[in-house]
Coordinates of C-alpha atoms in Angstrom, one line a residue:
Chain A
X1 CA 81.2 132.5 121.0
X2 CA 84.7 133.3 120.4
X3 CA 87.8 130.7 120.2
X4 CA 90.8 133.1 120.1
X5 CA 94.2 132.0 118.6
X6 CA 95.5 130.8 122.4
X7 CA 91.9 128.8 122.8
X8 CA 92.8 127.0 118.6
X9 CA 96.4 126.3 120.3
X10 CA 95.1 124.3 122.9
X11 CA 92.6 122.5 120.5
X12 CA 95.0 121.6 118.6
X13 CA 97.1 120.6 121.7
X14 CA 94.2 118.5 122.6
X15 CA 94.1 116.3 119.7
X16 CA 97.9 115.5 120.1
X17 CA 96.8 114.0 123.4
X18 CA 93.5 112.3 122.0
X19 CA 95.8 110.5 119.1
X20 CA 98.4 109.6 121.2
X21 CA 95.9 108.0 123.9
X22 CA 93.9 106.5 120.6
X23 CA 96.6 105.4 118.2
X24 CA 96.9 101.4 119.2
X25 CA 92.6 101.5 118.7
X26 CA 93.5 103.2 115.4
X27 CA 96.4 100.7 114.6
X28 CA 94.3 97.7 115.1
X29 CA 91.3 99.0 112.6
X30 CA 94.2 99.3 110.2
X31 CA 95.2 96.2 110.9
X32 CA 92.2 94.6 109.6
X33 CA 92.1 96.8 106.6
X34 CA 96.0 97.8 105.4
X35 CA 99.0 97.7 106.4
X36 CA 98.1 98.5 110.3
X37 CA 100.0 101.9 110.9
X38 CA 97.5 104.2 110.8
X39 CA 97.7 105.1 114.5
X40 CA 101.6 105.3 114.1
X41 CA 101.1 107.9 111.1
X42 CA 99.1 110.2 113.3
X43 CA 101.1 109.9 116.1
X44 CA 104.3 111.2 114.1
X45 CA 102.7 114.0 112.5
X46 CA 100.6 114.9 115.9
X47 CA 104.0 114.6 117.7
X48 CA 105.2 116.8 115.0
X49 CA 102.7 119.6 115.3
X50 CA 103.0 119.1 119.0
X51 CA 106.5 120.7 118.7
X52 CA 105.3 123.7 116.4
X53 CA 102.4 124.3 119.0
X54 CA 105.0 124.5 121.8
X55 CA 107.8 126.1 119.6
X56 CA 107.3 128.8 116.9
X57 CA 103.6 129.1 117.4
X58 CA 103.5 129.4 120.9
X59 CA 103.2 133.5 120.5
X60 CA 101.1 132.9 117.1
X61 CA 98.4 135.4 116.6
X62 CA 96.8 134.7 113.7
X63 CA 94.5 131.5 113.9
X64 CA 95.3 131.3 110.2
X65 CA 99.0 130.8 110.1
X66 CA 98.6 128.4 113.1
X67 CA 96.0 126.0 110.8
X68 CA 97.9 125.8 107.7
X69 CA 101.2 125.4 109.4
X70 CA 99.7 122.6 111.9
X71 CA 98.5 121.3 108.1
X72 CA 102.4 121.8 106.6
X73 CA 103.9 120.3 109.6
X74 CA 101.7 117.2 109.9
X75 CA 102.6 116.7 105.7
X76 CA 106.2 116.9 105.9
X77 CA 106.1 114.7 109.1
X78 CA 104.3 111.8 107.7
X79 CA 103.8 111.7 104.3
X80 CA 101.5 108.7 103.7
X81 CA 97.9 109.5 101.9
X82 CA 96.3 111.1 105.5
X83 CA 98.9 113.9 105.5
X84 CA 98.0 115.7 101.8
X85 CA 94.5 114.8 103.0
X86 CA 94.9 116.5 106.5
X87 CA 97.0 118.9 105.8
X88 CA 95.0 120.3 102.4
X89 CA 91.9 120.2 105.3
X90 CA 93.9 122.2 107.4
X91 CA 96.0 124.8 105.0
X92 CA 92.3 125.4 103.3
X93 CA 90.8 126.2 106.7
X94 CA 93.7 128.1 107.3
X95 CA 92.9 130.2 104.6
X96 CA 89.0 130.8 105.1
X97 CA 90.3 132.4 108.5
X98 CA 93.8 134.3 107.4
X99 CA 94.7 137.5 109.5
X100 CA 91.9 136.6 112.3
X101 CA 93.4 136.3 115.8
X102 CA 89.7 135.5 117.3
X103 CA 87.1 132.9 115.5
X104 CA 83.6 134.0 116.2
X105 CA 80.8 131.7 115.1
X106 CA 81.1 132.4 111.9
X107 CA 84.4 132.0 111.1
X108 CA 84.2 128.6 112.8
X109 CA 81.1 127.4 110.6
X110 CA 83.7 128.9 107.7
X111 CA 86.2 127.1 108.8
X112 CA 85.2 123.3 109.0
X113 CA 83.6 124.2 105.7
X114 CA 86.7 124.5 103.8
X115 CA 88.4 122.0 105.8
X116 CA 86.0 119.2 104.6
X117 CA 85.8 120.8 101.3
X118 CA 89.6 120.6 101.1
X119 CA 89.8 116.7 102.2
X120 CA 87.3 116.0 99.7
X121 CA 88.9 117.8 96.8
X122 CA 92.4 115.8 97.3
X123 CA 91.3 112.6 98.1
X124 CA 87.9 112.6 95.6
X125 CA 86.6 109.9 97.7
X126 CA 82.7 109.7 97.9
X127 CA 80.2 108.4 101.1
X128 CA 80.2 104.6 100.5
X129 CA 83.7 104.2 99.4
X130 CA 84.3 103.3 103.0
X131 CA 87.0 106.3 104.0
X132 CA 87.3 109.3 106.5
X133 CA 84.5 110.9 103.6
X134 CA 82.1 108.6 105.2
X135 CA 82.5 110.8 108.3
X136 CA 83.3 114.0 106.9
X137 CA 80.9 114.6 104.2
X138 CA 77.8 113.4 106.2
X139 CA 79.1 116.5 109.1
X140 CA 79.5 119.4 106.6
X141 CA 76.3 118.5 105.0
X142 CA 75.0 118.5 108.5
X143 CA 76.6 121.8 109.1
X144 CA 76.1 123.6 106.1
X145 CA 72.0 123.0 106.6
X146 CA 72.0 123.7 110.5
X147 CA 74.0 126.3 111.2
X148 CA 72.1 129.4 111.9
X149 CA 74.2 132.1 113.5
X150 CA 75.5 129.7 116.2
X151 CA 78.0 127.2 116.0
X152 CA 77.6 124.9 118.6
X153 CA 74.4 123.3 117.8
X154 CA 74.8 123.2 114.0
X155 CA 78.3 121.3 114.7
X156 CA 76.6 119.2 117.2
X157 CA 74.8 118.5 114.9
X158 CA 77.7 118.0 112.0
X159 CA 79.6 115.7 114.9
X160 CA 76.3 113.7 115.6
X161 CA 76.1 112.9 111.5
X162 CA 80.0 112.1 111.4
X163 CA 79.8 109.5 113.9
X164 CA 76.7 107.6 112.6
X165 CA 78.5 107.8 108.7
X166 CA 81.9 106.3 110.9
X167 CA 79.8 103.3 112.1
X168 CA 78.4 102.9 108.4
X169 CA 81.8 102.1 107.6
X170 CA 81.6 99.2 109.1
X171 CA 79.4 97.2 106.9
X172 CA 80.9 99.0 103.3
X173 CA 83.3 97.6 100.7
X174 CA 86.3 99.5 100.7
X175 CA 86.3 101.2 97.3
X176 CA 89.4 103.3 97.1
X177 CA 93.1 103.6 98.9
X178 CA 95.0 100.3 100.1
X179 CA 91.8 98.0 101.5
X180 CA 90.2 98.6 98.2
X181 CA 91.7 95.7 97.1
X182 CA 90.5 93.1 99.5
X183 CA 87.2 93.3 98.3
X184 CA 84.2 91.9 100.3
X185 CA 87.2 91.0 102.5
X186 CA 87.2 94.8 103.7
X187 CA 83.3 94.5 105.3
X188 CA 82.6 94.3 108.9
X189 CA 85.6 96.5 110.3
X190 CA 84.8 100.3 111.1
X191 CA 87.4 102.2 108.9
X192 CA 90.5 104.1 110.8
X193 CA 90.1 107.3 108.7
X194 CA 86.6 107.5 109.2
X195 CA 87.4 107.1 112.9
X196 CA 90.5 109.5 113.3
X197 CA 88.2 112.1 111.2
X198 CA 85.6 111.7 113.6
X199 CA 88.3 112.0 116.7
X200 CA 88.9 115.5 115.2
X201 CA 85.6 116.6 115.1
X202 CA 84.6 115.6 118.4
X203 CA 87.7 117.2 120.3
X204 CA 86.3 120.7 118.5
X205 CA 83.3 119.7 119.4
X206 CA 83.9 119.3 123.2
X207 CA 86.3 121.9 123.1
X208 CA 83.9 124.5 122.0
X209 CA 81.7 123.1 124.4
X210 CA 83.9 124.4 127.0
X211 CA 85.0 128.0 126.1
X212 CA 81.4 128.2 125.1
Chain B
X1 CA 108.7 90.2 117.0
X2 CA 112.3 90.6 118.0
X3 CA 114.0 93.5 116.3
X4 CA 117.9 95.0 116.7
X5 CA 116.9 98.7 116.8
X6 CA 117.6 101.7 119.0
X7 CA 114.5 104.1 119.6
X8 CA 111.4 103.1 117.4
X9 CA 110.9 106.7 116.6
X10 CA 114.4 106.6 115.0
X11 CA 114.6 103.2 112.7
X12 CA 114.3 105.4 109.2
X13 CA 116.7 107.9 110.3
X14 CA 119.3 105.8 111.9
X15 CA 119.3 103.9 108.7
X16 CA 119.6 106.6 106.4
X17 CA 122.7 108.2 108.5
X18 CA 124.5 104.2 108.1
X19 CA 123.5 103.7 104.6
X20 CA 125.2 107.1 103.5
X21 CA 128.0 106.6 105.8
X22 CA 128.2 103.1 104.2
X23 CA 128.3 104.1 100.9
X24 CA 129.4 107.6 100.2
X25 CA 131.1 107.2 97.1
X26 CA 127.8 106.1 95.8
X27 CA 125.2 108.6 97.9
X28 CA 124.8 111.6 100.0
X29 CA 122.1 113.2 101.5
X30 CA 120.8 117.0 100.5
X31 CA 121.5 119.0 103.0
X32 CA 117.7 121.1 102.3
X33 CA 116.0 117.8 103.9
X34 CA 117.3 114.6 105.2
X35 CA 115.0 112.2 103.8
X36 CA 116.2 113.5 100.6
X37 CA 119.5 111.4 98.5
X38 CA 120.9 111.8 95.4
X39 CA 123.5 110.1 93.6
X40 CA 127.2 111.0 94.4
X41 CA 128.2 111.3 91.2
X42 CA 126.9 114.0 89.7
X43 CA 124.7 113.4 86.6
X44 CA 125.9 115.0 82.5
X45 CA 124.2 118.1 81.6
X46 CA 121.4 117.5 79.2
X47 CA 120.3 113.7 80.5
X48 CA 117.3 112.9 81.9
X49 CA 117.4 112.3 85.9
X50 CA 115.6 109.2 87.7
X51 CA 113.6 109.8 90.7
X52 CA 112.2 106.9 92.9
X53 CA 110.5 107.1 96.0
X54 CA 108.3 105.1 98.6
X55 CA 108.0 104.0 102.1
X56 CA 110.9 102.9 104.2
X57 CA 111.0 98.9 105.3
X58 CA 111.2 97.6 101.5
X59 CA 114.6 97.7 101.3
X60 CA 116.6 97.4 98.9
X61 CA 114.0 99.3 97.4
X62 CA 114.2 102.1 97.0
X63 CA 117.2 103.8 98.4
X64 CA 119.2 100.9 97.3
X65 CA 118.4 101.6 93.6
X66 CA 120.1 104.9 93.6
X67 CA 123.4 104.7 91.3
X68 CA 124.6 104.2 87.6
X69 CA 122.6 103.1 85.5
X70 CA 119.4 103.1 87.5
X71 CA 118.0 106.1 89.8
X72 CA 119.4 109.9 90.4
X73 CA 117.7 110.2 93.5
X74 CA 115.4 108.9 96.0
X75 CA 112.6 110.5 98.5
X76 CA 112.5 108.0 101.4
X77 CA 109.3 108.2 103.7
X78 CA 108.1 106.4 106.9
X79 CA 108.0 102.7 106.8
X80 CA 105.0 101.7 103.8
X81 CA 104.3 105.2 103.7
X82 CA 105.1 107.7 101.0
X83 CA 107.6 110.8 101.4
X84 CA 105.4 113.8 101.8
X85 CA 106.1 116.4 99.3
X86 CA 109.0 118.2 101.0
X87 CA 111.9 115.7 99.8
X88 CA 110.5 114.4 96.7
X89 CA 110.9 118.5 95.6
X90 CA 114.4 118.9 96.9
X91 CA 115.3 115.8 94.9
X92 CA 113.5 116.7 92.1
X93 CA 115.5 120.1 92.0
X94 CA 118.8 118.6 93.1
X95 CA 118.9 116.1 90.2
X96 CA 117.2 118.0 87.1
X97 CA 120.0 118.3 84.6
X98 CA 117.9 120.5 82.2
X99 CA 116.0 117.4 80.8
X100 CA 113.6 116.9 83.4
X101 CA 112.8 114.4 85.7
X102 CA 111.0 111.2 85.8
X103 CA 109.2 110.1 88.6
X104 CA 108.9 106.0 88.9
X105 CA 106.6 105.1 92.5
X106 CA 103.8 102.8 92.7
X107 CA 100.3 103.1 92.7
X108 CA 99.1 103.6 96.2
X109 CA 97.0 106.6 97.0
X110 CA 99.7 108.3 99.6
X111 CA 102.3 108.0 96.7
X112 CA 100.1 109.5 94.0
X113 CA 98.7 112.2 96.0
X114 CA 102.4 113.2 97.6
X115 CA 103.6 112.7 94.2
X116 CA 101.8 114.2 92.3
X117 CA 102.0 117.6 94.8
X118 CA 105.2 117.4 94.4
X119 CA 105.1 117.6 90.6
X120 CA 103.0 120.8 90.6
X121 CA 105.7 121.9 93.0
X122 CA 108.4 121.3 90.5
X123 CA 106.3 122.9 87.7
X124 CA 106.6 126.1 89.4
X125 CA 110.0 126.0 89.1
X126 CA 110.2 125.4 85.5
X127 CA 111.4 121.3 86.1
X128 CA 109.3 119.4 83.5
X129 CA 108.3 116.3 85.3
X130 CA 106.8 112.8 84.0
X131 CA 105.3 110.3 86.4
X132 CA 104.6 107.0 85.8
X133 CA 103.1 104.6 88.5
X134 CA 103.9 100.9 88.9
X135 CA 101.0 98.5 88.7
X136 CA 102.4 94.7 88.1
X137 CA 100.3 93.2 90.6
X138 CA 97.5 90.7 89.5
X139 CA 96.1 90.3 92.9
X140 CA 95.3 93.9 93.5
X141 CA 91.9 94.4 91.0
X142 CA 90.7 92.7 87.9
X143 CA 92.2 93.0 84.6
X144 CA 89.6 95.4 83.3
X145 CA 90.9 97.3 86.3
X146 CA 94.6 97.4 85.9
X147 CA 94.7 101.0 87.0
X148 CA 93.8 99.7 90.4
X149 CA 96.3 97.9 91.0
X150 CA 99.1 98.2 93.1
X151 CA 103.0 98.2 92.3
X152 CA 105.0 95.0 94.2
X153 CA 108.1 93.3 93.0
X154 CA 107.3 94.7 89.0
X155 CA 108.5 98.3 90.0
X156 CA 112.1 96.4 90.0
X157 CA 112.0 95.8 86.5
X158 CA 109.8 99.6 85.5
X159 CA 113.4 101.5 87.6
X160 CA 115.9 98.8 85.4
X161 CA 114.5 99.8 82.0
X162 CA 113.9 103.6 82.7
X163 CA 117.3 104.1 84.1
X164 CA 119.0 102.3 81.3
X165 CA 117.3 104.7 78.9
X166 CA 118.1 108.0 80.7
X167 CA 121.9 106.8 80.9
X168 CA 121.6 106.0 77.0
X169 CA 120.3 109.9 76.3
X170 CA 116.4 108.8 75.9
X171 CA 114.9 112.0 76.0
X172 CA 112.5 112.5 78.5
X173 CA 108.8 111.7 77.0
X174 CA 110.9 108.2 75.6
X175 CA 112.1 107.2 78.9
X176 CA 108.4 107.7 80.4
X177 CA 107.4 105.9 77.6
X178 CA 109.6 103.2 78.4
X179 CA 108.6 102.7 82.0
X180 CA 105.1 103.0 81.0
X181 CA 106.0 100.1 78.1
X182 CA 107.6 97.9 80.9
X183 CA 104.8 98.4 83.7
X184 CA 102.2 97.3 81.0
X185 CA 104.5 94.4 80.1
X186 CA 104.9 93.0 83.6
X187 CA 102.8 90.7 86.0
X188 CA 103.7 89.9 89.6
X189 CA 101.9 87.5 92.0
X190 CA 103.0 87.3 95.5
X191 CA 102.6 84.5 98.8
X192 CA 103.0 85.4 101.9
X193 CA 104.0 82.6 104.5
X194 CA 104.8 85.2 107.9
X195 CA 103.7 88.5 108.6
X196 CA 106.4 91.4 109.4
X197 CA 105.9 93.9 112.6
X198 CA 106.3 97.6 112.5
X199 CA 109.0 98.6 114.7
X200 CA 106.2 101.0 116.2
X201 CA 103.8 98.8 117.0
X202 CA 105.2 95.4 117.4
X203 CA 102.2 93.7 116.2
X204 CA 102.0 91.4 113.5
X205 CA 101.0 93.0 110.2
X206 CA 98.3 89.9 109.2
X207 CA 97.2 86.6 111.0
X208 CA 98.0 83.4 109.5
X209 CA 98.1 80.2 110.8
X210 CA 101.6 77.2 110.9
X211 CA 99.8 75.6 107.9
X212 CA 98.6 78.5 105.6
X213 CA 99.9 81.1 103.0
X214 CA 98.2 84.0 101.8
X215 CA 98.1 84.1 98.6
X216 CA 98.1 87.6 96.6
X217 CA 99.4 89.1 99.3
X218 CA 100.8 93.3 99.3
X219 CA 103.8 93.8 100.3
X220 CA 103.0 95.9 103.0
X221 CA 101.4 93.2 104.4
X222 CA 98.1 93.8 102.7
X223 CA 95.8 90.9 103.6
X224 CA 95.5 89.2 99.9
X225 CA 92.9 87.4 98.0
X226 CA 92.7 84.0 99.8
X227 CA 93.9 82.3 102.4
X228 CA 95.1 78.3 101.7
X229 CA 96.8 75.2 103.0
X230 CA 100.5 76.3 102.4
X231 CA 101.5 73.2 99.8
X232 CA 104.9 72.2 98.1
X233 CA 107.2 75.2 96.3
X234 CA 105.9 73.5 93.6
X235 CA 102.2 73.6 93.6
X236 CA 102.6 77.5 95.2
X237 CA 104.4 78.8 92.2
X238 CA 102.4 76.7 89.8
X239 CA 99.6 78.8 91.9
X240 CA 101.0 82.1 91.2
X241 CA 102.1 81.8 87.8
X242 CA 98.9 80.6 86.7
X243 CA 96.8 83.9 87.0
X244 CA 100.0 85.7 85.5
X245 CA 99.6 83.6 82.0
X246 CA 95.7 84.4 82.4
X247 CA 96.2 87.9 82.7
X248 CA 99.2 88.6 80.2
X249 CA 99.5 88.5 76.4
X250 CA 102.2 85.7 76.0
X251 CA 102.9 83.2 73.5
X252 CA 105.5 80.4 72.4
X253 CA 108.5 82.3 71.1
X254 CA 108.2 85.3 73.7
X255 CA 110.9 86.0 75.7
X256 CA 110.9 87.2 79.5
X257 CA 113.0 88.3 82.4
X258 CA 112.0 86.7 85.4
X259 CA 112.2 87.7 89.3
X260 CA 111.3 85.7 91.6
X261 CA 111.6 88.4 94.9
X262 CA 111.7 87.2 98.8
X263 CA 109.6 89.4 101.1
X264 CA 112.6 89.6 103.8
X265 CA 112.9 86.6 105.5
X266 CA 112.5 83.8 103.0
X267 CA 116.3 81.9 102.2
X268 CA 117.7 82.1 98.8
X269 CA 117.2 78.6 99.2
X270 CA 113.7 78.5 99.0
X271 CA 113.5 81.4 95.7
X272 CA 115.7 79.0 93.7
X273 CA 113.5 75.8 94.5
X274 CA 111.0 78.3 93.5
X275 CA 112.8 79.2 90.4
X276 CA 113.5 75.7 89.1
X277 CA 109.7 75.5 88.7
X278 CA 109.4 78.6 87.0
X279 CA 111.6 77.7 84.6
X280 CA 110.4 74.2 83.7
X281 CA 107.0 76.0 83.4
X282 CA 108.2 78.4 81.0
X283 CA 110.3 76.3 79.0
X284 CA 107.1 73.3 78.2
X285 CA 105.4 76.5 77.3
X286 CA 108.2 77.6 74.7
X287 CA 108.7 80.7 76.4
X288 CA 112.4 81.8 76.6
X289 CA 113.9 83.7 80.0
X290 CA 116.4 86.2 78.7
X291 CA 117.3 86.7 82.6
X292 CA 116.9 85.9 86.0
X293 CA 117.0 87.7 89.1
X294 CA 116.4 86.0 92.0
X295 CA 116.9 87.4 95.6
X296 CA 115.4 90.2 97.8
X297 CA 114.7 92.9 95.9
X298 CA 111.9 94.8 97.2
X299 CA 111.2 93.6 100.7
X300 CA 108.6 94.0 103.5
X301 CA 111.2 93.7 106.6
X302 CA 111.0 90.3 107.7
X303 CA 107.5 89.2 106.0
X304 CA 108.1 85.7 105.4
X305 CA 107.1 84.7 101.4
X306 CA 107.9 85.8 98.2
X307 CA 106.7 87.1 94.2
X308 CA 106.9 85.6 90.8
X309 CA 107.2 88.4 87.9
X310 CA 107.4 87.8 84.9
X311 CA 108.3 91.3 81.9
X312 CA 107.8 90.4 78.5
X313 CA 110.7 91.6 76.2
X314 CA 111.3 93.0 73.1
X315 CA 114.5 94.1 70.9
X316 CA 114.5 97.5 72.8
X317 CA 113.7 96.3 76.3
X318 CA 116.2 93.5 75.9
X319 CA 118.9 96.0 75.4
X320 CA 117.8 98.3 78.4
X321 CA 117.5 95.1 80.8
X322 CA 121.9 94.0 79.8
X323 CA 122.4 97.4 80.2
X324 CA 124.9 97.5 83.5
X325 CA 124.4 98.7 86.4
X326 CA 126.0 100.1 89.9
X327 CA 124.7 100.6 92.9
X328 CA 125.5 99.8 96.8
X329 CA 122.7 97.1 96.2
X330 CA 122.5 96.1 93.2
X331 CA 125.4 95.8 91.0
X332 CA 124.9 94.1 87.0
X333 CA 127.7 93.7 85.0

């Protein structure tokens, strides 16, 4: 399959309209957790990249230059600890993709790679420490061992991973970031990055599905 | 909750264009990014500049703190959420006087990873940079863990010290070493009695019921470490002060500042009943306060509740805590 730079545009277009629709659900996890804004948070940086997408990189070409600056706009528009964990995602898949104005299944497979890989290296938050790792590291594993020339099934596969470590979130204590500090206090609500991280994935998911 | 604003989407905005407008003798904004301010008066050649930084919806804190005597500049972010990188550079660069630039936040993981970007930022444009995160709150994780824990009401006292040392020509390991000193030297214990709403949502930020108080509460609304039947002024500060005396190195003959710090909506009233007791309790304890402050100094909009901390003092620290100060919200003679 081939996602061309139009095709990312409208991904990314597509997750402005999933966080928007989500971010009260995402709000009320935080609620139980921090400091409930968590739906806000995305919604101003989505907003944000929501401009870019229908501004300067309307006409963009290169799939890399539309990642990393979805990643710098969603930073500089929130802030917060999810934008240098988003962004870094972003900017790094960015990279693993520079120059390419069509992502074939490669590329894609490439590209989640160093976006997880990029979470993980600025947040340093492990599975069981109850964050958006808890979906993310679960799917690249999943990825990294399924993916055999096609993307589809091996991210199927990554999403299908994602959402069961996103319900395992439920039951953990928080061990890092704000709800660390409630303690045992922090079990039995799923946690909002683990969710919005999962949100993400998903849209690619179905998305792919479609220009499949 | 009932709020006097325009559009939701433009609360931090709106306020930053009055508070400048306000105050412009004191602070303008850079014209590189908006949610970056610096002090109006510009800063000698050679002294080492004071950046703060944090979410919006605390204030005073942090804008507020920008002036003499106490910070150069200030990165201002979404409400309880750090500036992203962007500002905290443009300040960084706006305020450097050739001495380098401390940064004071506190220890959340948005701040420290925004932060600290910004840092490796500045390093690549030859602005040495010291950063040192507040962590005065006992609630937050286990004494064995005090790298855990978050910064509340404490950070107050970490800006006061630091910015007294850069405007007495501290160089700028000694004024990091100074905020460092006072951080390790100060405990905070907050109670929260009413939860504040984000403008955005409109939701409460925690559940509580008429007769109940969280105690060890964050102040962004962080639920805390137990709920309990909300008792006299009293028994609540006898209940905060307690785990600050377990936690803290402090004898007969020590002497303290004190701040006892309303969340936003709590009367001065109320502080100073709450006061009264801290001060009998220090003094059958033969601990001396060197000084008081009492009011809202870093708030959580219109949380209802407030923070006892307590900074142990030495010869040094006492002279950087008298040392005066000048700012739109703070003044200290």
């Amino acid at each position: 399959m081939n996602i061309t730079a139009k095709e990312l545009i409208n991904y990314f277009k597509e997750v402005v309209d999933i966080v928007e629709k989500e971010k009260d659900y995402l709000c009320d996890l935080d609620r139980k957790l921090g400091d409930g804004d968590h739906g806000v948070t995305m919604s101003i940086g989505w907003q944000a990249v929501n401009e870019q997408l229908n501004g300067k990189l309307a006409e963009e070409s290169d799939c890399g230059k539309i990642s990393s600056t979805v990643g710098m706009t969603f930073l500089n528009a929130v802030g917060s600890s999810v934008g240098p964990l988003y962004a870094t995602g972003f900017m790094r898949g960015g990279k693993a993709v520079k120059g390419k104005s069509e992502l074939n299944d490669v590329d894609l497979a490439a590209y989640w790679i160093a976006f997880i890989n990029g979470v993980q290296e600025r947040g340093n938050a492990k599975v069981g420490d109850k964050t958006m790792m808890d979906t993310l590291i679960p799917a690249l594993e999943a990825l990294v061992v399924n993916f055999d020339r096609e993307f589809i099934p091996a991210f199927e596969s990554a999403v299908e991973a994602g959402e069961i470590g996103m319900k395992s979130t439920t039951d953990l204590v928080s061990k890092i970031g704000r709800s660390s500090r409630l303690g045992e206090r922090s079990k039995g609500a799923q946690d909002p990055g683990a969710t919005s991280a999962h949100m993400i994935l998903k849209a690619f998911l179905d998305f792919a599905k479609v220009h499949a | 909750m009932k709020k006097l604003i325009n559009d939701k989407k433009n609360v931090v905005e709106e306020m930053i264009d009055g508070y400048v407008k306000a105050h412009p003798e004191y602070i303008k904004r850079l014209e590189e990014n908006d949610r970056a301010l610096v002090s109006a008066k510009p800063k000698e050649e050679g002294k080492v500049a004071i950046l703060i930084g944090g979410g919006s919806g605390h204030e005073p804190a942090f804008m507020g703190y920008v002036g003499d005597g106490m910070a150069d500049g200030v990165a201002v972010g979404n409400i309880f959420a750090s500036p992203p990188p962007a500002p905290i550079l443009e300040v960084t660069k706006a305020i450097d006087k050739g001495a380098g630039v401390v940064y004071l936040y506190g220890n959340y993981a948005g701040d420290v990873m925004n932060f600290g970007m910004a840092a490796e930022m500045a390093e690549m444009e030859d602005i040495e940079v010291e950063m040192v995160l507040a962590s005065d709150d006992v609630a937050s994780a286990p004494k064995e863990e005090k790298d855990k824990r978050r910064g509340i009401a404490g950070e107050f006292f970490v800006y006061k010290m630091a910015g007294a040392a850069a405007d007495l020509g501290y160089k700028l390991k000694e004024v990091a070493d100074i905020a460092r000193k006072t951080n390790d030297n100060t405990r905070s214990m907050g109670v929260g009695l009413t939860p504040c709403s984000l403008p955005q949502t409109g939701e409460p930020s925690f559940e509580i019921g008429d007769d109940e108080m969280e105690i060890g509460l964050g102040h962004h609304g962080e639920p805390g470490i137990r709920k309990a039947t909300l008792d006299t002024a009293d028994k609540v500060t006898d209940q905060l002060l307690q785990p600050i005396f377990e936690d803290m190195e402090i004898n007969e003959g020590d002497e303290v500042a004190v701040l006892v710090n309303g969340l936003g909506s709590t009367p001065r009233m109320e502080l100073y009943i709450m006061f009264r007791r801290v001060e009998q309790v220090l003094s059958e304890k033969g601990i001396k306060i060197y000084r008081s402050y009492v009011g809202d100094y870093i708030t959580s909009l219109e949380m209802g509740g407030a923070s006892i901390t307590l900074t142990k003092l030495d010869d040094e620290t006492k002279k950087l805590v008298d040392h005066p100060v000048n700012t739109p919200m703070f003044v200290q003679k």
